[in-house]
Short mmCIF file of C-alpha atoms and ligand atoms in Angstrom, two decimals:
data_model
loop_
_atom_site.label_atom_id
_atom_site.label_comp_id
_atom_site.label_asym_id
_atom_site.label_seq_id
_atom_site.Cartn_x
_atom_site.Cartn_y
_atom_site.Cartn_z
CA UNK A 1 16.29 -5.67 1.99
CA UNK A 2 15.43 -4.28 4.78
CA UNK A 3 13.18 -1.26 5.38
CA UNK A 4 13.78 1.59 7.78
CA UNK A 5 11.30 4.20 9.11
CA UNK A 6 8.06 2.17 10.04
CA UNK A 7 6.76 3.17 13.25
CA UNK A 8 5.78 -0.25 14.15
CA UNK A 9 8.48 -1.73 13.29
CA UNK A 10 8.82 -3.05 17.24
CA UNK A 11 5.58 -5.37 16.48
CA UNK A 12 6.19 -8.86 15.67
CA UNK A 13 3.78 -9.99 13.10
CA UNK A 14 5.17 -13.78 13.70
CA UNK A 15 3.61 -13.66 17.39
CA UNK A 16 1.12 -11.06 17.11
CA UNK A 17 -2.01 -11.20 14.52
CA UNK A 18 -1.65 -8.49 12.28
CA UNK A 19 -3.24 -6.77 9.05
CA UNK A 20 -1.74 -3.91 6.87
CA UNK A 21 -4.02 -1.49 5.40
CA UNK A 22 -2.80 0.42 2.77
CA UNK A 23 -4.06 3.89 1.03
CA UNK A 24 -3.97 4.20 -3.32
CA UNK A 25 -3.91 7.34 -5.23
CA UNK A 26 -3.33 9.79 -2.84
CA UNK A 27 -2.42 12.57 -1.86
CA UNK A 28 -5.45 14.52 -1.74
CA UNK A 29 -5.53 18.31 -0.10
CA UNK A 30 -9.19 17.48 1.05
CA UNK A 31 -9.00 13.84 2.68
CA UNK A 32 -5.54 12.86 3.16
CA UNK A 33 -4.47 15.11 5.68
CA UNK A 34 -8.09 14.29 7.89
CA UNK A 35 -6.79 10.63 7.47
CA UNK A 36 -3.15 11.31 8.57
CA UNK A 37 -5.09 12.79 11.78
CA UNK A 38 -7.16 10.38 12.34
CA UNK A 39 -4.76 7.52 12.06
CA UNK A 40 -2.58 9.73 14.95
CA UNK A 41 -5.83 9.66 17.16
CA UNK A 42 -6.29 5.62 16.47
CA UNK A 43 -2.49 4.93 17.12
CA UNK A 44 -2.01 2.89 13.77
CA UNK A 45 0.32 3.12 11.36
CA UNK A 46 -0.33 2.66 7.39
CA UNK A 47 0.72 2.28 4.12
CA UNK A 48 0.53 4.78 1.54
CA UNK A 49 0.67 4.40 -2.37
CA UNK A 50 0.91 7.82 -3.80
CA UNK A 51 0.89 8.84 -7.42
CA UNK A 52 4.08 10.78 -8.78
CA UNK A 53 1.99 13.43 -10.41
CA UNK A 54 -0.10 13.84 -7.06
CA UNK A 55 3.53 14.03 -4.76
CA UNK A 56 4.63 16.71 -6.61
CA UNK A 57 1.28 18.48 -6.11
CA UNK A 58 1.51 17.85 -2.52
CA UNK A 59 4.83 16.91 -0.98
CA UNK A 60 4.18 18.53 2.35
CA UNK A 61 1.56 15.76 2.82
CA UNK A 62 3.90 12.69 1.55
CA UNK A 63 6.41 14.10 3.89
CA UNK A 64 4.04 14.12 7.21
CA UNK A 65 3.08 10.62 5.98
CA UNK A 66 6.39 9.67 6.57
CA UNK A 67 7.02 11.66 9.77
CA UNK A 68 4.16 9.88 11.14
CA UNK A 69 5.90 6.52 10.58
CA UNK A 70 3.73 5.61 7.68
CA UNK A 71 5.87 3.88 4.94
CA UNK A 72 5.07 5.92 1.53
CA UNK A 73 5.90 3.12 -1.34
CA UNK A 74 5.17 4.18 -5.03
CA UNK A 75 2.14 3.94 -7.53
CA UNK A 76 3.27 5.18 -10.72
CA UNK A 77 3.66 8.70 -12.03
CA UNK A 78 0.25 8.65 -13.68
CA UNK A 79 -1.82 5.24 -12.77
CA UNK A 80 -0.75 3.66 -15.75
CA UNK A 81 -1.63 0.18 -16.57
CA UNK A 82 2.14 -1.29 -16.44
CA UNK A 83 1.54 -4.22 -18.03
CA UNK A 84 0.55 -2.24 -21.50
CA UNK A 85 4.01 -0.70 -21.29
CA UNK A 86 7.54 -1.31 -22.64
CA UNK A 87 10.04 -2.02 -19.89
CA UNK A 88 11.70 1.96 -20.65
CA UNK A 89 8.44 3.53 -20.23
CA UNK A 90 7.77 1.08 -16.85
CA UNK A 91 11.18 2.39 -15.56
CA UNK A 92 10.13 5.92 -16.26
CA UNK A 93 6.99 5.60 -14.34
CA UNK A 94 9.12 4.28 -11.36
CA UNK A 95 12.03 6.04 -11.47
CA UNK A 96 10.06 9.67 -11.41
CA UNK A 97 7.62 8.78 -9.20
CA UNK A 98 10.69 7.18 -6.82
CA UNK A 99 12.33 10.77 -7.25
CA UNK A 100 9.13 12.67 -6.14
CA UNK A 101 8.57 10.06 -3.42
CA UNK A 102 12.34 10.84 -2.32
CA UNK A 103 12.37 14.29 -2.57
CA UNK A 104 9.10 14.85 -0.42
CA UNK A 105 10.33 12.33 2.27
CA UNK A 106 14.39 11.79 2.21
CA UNK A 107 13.54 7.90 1.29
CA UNK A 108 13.45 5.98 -2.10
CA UNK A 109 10.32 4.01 -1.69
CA UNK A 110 10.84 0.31 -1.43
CA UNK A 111 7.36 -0.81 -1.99
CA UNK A 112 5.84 -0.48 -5.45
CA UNK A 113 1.82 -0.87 -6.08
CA UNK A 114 1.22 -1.41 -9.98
CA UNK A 115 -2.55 -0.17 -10.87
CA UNK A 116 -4.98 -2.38 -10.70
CA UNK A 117 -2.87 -4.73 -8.70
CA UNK A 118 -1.58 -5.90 -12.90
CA UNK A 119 2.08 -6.65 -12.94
CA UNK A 120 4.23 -8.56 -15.25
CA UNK A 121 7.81 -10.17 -15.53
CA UNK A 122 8.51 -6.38 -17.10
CA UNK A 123 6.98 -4.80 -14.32
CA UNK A 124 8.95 -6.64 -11.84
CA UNK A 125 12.51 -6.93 -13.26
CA UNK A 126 11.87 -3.36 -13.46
CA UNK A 127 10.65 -2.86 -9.35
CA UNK A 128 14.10 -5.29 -9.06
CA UNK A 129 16.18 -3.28 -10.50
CA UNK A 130 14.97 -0.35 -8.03
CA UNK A 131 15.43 -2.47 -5.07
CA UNK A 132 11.98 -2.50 -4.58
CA UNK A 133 9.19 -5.38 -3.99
CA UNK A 134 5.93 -5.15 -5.50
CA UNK A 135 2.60 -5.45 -3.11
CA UNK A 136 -0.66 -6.15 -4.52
CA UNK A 137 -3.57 -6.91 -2.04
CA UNK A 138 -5.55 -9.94 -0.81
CA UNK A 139 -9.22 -8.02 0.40
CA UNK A 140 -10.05 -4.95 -1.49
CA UNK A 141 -12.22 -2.73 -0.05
CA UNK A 142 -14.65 -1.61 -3.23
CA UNK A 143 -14.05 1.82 -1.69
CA UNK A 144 -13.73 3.07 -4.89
CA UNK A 145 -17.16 1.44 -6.10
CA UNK A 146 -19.18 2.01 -3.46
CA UNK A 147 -18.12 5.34 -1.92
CA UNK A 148 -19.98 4.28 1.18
CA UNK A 149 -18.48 4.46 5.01
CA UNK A 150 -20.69 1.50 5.91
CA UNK A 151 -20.18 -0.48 2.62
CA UNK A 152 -16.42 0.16 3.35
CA UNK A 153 -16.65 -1.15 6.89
CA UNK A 154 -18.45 -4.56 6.14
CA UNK A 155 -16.66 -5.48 3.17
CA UNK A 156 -13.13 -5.11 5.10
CA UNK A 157 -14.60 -6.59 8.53
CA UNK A 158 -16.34 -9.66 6.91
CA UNK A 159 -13.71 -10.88 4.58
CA UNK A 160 -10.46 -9.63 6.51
CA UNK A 161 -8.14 -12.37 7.90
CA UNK A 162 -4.96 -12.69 9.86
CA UNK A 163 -2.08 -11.46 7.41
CA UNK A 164 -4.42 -9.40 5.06
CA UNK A 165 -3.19 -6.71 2.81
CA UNK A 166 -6.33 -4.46 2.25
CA UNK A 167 -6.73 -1.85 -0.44
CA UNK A 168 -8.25 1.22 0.29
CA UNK A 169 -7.61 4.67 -1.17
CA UNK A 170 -7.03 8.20 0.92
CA UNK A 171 -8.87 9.92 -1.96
CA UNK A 172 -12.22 9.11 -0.78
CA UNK A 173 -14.10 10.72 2.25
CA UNK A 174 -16.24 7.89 2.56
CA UNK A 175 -13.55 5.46 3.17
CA UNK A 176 -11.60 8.39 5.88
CA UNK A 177 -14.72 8.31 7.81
CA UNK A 178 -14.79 4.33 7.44
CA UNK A 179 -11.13 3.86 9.07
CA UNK A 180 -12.09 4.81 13.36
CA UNK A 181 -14.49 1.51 12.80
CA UNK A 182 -12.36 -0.16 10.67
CA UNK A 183 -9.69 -0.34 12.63
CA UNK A 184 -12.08 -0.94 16.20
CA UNK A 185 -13.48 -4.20 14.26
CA UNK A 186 -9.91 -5.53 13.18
CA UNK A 187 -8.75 -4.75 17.23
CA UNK A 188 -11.96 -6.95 18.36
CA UNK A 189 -10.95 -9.43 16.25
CA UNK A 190 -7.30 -9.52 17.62
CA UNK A 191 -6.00 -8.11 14.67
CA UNK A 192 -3.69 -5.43 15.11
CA UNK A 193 -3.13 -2.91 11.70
CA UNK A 194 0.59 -2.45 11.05
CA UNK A 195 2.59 -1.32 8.06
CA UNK A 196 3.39 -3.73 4.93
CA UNK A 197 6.96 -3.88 5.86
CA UNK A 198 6.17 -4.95 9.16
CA UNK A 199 3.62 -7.38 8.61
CA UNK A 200 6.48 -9.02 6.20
CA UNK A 201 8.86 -9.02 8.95
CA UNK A 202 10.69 -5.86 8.44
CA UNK A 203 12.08 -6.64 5.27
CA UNK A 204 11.37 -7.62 1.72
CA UNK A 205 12.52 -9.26 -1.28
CA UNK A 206 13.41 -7.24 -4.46
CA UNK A 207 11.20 -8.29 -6.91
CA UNK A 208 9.08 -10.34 -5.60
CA UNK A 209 5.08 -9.89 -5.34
CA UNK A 210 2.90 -9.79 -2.55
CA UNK A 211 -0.71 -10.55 -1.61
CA UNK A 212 -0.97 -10.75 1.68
CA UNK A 213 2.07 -11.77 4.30
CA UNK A 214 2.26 -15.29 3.24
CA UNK A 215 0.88 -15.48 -0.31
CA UNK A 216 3.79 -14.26 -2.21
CA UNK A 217 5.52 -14.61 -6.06
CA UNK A 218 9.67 -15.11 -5.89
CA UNK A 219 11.60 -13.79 -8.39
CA UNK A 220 11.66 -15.89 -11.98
CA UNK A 221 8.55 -18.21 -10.73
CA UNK A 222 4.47 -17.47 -12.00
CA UNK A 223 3.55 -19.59 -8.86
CA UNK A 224 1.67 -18.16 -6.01
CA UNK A 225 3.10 -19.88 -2.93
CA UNK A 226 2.04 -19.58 0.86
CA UNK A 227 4.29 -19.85 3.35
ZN1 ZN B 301 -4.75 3.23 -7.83
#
């Protein structure tokens, strides 16, 4: 389907070399708004991965994500391992944390990121059924393991590639202050940072999985394909 509000949406990830960095477990009261600013200043546009029980806590924050042009997509209601779940209780965990995602920003997310990247044939017949597509990552960070800015910076910058999805998470102020170099290094490499749904090409595929913009699962296969 496709997806509406990205502010990027006018780049063209098949001509130009892009790289989506997205932000897990927010929102936060004390870092997410700091990175919302400092993404304005850089001129890039993100993804965001909020949990339901944090949206409710903060909607003002989800909904200037949005306003920005970020795309806000969905992380569960609690960070729940999915795959340890029956397909009712993964439903639950989407379908509230899709409600609190829509009432913050007028949009049902259409992006879902199961914790710890873990998914299942539950977890996406389940994202399916919401018209949603599930995006993992292909370069993680270790934001969350090294709380370091300059940790943060060299792991993205020396393992990033053309088509990355990279995890990072807005909860940390380490990785905030990592993003203004981040995002220089990825422009010096002629990598330009865009949303998810624009690195994919502006649209995605209910149900299916993906790591990066050509490593991807379709629907009723186990088989990581490139194209
Ligand atoms: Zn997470």
């Amino acid at each position: 389907m496709a997806v509406e509000g990205a502010g990027d949406a006018d780049v063209d990830c098949g001509v130009t070399a892009c790289v989506a960095l997205t932000f897990d477990d927010g929102p936060d009261a004390a870092t997410t708004g700091r990175l919302l600013d400092t993404l304005a200043h850089l001129g890039v546009h993100a993804t965001f991965f909020p949990i339901g029980s944090h949206v409710v806590e903060q909607p003002g924050l989800v909904r200037c994500e949005a306003e920005d042009g970020h795309v806000v997509g969905a992380h569960t209601w609690d960070h729940a391992d999915l795959t340890g779940l029956s397909a009712a209780a993964v439903r639950r965990e989407l379908e509230s944390t899709a409600t609190a995602v829509r009432d913050a920003t007028g949009h049902d997310p259409v992006l879902v990121r199961p914790p710890y990247g873990d998914w299942n044939d539950t977890v996406r017949e389940e994202a399916g059924r919401q018209h949603a597509a599930i995006v993992v990552w292909n370069i993680d960070s270790q934001d969350w393991e090294s709380r370091n800015t300059r940790a943060v910076v060299d792991r993205v910058l020396s393992t990033v590639k053309r088509g990355s999805i990279v995890l990072m998470h807005d909860i940390y102020p380490t990785t905030v202050d990592a993003v203004p170099e981040v995002v220089e290094g990825l422009r010096e490499r002629g990598l330009t940072p865009v949303t998810v749904p624009t690195l994919l090409g502006g649209k995605v595929g209910e149900g299916w999985v993906y790591y990066s913009q050509h490593d991807l699962v379709r629907p009723g296969s186990t088989q990581q394909t490139t194209e």
